[in-house]
Amino acid sequence: MQGGPFSPLRSESATYQARSGGWQVTSLSVGSALAQTVNHLYYQPRSTSGGRLDRIAVQVSSAVASSAQRFGIYLPATDGRPGELLDDLGTVATTGTGLASLTVSVDLPPGLVYFATVSQGGASGATVAATTNSTQAFVATVHYNNSTTNLFDAELVGFIQTGITGALPATATPADHGGQVPKVGWRWA
């Protein structure tokens, strides 16, 4: 278990073993939608049992011409925030509605990882299924704050990094906490 300001709470994936062909999502929360800001990289923590992924996806409800969704997976830094890039998985078009999925081959370690996704290429970001701090359930939750003034405020469900126009950065440097982030789905190989 990680030390420091990160507290993995309510994470159901730690209790399930990776199942071939089975899908999981970063949050089982009640549905909400996020009109993504283009070139904003969203990181969402998730505790997993480890295993190989063969698909990764977002659910698009409002498409954008010439847009694509880039996916990646990050390992946690020593302070619990997103750290080193495990894998930049590539992009899938988000020019239509429905499931936008990408074939991948990546081995997740057991424990905490950050699923990362960014909308790129369009005039604006595609609208995708999302989780918020008020609707989340069964997700590793970020309790990270630089001040005790609002230490006990609403739970934050991820981090945001701006200005990501191409390949994902080798080391994450998120500047903001995310109260709403895209849900990312993955399939076990």
XYZ file of C-alpha atoms in Angstrom:
189
model
C 0.000 0.000 0.000
C 1.270 3.480 -0.832
C 2.104 5.868 1.977
C 1.806 9.613 1.972
C -1.210 11.728 1.102
C -2.888 9.136 -1.120
C -5.611 7.018 0.400
C -7.109 4.253 -1.763
C -10.690 3.983 -0.582
C -13.678 2.021 -1.857
C -11.838 0.264 -4.657
C -13.726 -2.837 -5.741
C -11.179 -3.898 -8.350
C -8.734 -4.918 -5.632
C -11.225 -7.636 -4.637
C -11.687 -9.068 -8.138
C -9.158 -11.025 -10.131
C -8.494 -10.053 -13.746
C -10.857 -12.088 -15.904
C -10.113 -12.765 -19.562
C -12.544 -10.855 -21.761
C -14.056 -8.982 -18.803
C -14.488 -5.200 -18.900
C -13.985 -2.815 -15.987
C -14.298 0.957 -15.695
C -12.470 3.481 -13.542
C -15.716 4.277 -11.725
C -19.100 2.654 -11.322
C -20.657 5.992 -10.445
C -23.988 7.285 -11.582
C -23.624 8.635 -15.094
C -22.564 12.152 -15.826
C -20.980 13.695 -18.899
C -17.857 15.792 -19.335
C -17.301 18.126 -22.267
C -13.532 17.740 -22.170
C -11.231 20.684 -22.621
C -9.006 19.876 -25.577
C -5.373 19.079 -24.631
C -6.241 18.630 -20.918
C -4.827 15.333 -19.664
C -7.080 13.737 -17.040
C -5.635 11.183 -14.597
C -7.880 8.865 -12.576
C -6.495 6.537 -9.893
C -7.494 2.907 -9.777
C -6.348 -0.060 -7.737
C -6.208 -3.209 -9.864
C -5.366 -6.859 -9.367
C -2.874 -6.629 -12.236
C -2.903 -8.395 -15.575
C -2.789 -7.765 -19.312
C -5.197 -5.358 -21.023
C -6.250 -5.807 -24.636
C -8.745 -2.908 -25.057
C -9.205 0.577 -23.590
C -12.151 2.880 -24.243
C -14.324 5.906 -23.471
C -18.053 6.317 -24.115
C -18.638 9.306 -26.428
C -21.998 11.105 -26.185
C -21.110 14.162 -28.287
C -18.520 13.757 -31.031
C -16.199 16.442 -32.413
C -14.876 16.569 -35.980
C -11.164 15.686 -36.284
C -10.931 14.740 -32.590
C -9.185 11.755 -31.040
C -8.793 10.372 -27.543
C -5.261 9.468 -26.408
C -4.839 6.938 -23.586
C -2.011 6.132 -21.212
C -1.247 4.517 -17.896
C 0.895 6.088 -15.175
C 2.460 4.669 -12.046
C 2.138 6.637 -8.804
C 4.931 8.922 -7.633
C 6.158 8.672 -4.042
C 3.712 11.430 -3.024
C 0.733 9.495 -4.438
C 0.179 11.770 -7.440
C 0.609 10.465 -11.010
C 4.293 9.827 -11.697
C 6.111 7.840 -14.391
C 4.429 6.870 -17.669
C 3.989 3.102 -17.877
C 2.686 3.201 -21.460
C 1.348 5.693 -24.019
C -1.300 3.486 -25.620
C -2.108 5.671 -28.624
C -5.285 7.279 -29.965
C -8.744 6.398 -31.209
C -11.075 8.686 -33.190
C -13.915 10.375 -31.275
C -15.641 11.666 -34.402
C -18.731 9.491 -33.758
C -20.839 8.630 -30.723
C -20.755 5.362 -28.802
C -17.850 3.314 -27.532
C -14.494 4.615 -28.791
C -12.115 1.735 -28.101
C -8.516 0.998 -28.931
C -6.750 -2.377 -29.170
C -3.756 -2.422 -26.808
C -1.340 -4.822 -25.194
C -0.109 -3.658 -21.803
C 0.623 -5.405 -18.510
C -0.698 -3.625 -15.424
C 1.082 -4.223 -12.142
C -1.123 -5.045 -9.155
C -1.930 -2.045 -6.997
C -2.373 1.608 -7.799
C -2.176 2.945 -11.367
C -3.499 6.097 -13.020
C -5.568 5.768 -16.182
C -4.886 8.879 -18.264
C -6.792 10.273 -21.222
C -6.713 13.469 -23.275
C -8.897 14.756 -26.120
C -6.712 16.010 -28.978
C -7.038 17.325 -32.521
C -10.501 18.859 -32.546
C -11.617 22.438 -32.044
C -12.992 21.256 -28.683
C -12.927 18.011 -26.742
C -15.481 15.244 -27.212
C -18.131 14.833 -24.498
C -17.647 11.520 -22.708
C -19.086 9.580 -19.777
C -17.464 10.873 -16.599
C -17.328 10.564 -12.854
C -17.523 13.419 -10.382
C -16.729 13.809 -6.721
C -20.467 13.793 -5.969
C -21.384 10.659 -7.956
C -18.393 8.373 -7.536
C -18.640 4.907 -6.076
C -16.086 2.127 -5.755
C -13.116 4.131 -6.992
C -9.734 4.831 -5.481
C -10.164 8.359 -4.181
C -7.545 11.078 -4.057
C -7.225 12.864 -0.741
C -4.383 15.196 -1.605
C -4.242 18.742 -0.451
C -1.489 21.256 0.152
C -3.403 23.018 2.912
C -5.297 21.934 6.003
C -7.769 24.770 5.355
C -9.902 22.595 3.087
C -8.437 19.176 3.885
C -11.875 17.713 4.551
C -13.612 19.137 1.483
C -15.217 16.907 -1.151
C -13.248 13.951 -2.412
C -11.331 14.558 -5.614
C -11.402 11.896 -8.286
C -8.245 12.657 -10.211
C -5.786 15.189 -11.531
C -5.553 17.444 -14.591
C -2.533 18.559 -16.634
C -2.890 21.128 -19.419
C -1.146 21.626 -22.774
C -0.768 17.995 -23.912
C -0.833 18.198 -27.712
C 1.019 15.055 -28.793
C 2.617 12.096 -27.053
C 2.039 11.776 -23.325
C 4.751 13.147 -21.021
C 7.228 10.624 -19.579
C 6.617 12.073 -16.118
C 3.273 13.504 -15.046
C 3.201 17.042 -13.653
C -0.465 17.703 -12.938
C -1.123 21.213 -11.692
C -4.724 20.757 -10.626
C -7.029 18.329 -8.878
C -9.949 17.024 -10.891
C -13.461 17.001 -9.478
C -14.725 15.492 -12.754
C -12.751 13.178 -15.024
C -13.617 10.876 -17.949
C -14.506 7.277 -17.151
C -12.049 4.922 -18.855
C -12.985 1.331 -19.555
C -10.582 -1.535 -20.155
C -10.808 -5.195 -21.088
C -8.615 -7.914 -19.616
C -6.828 -10.094 -22.183
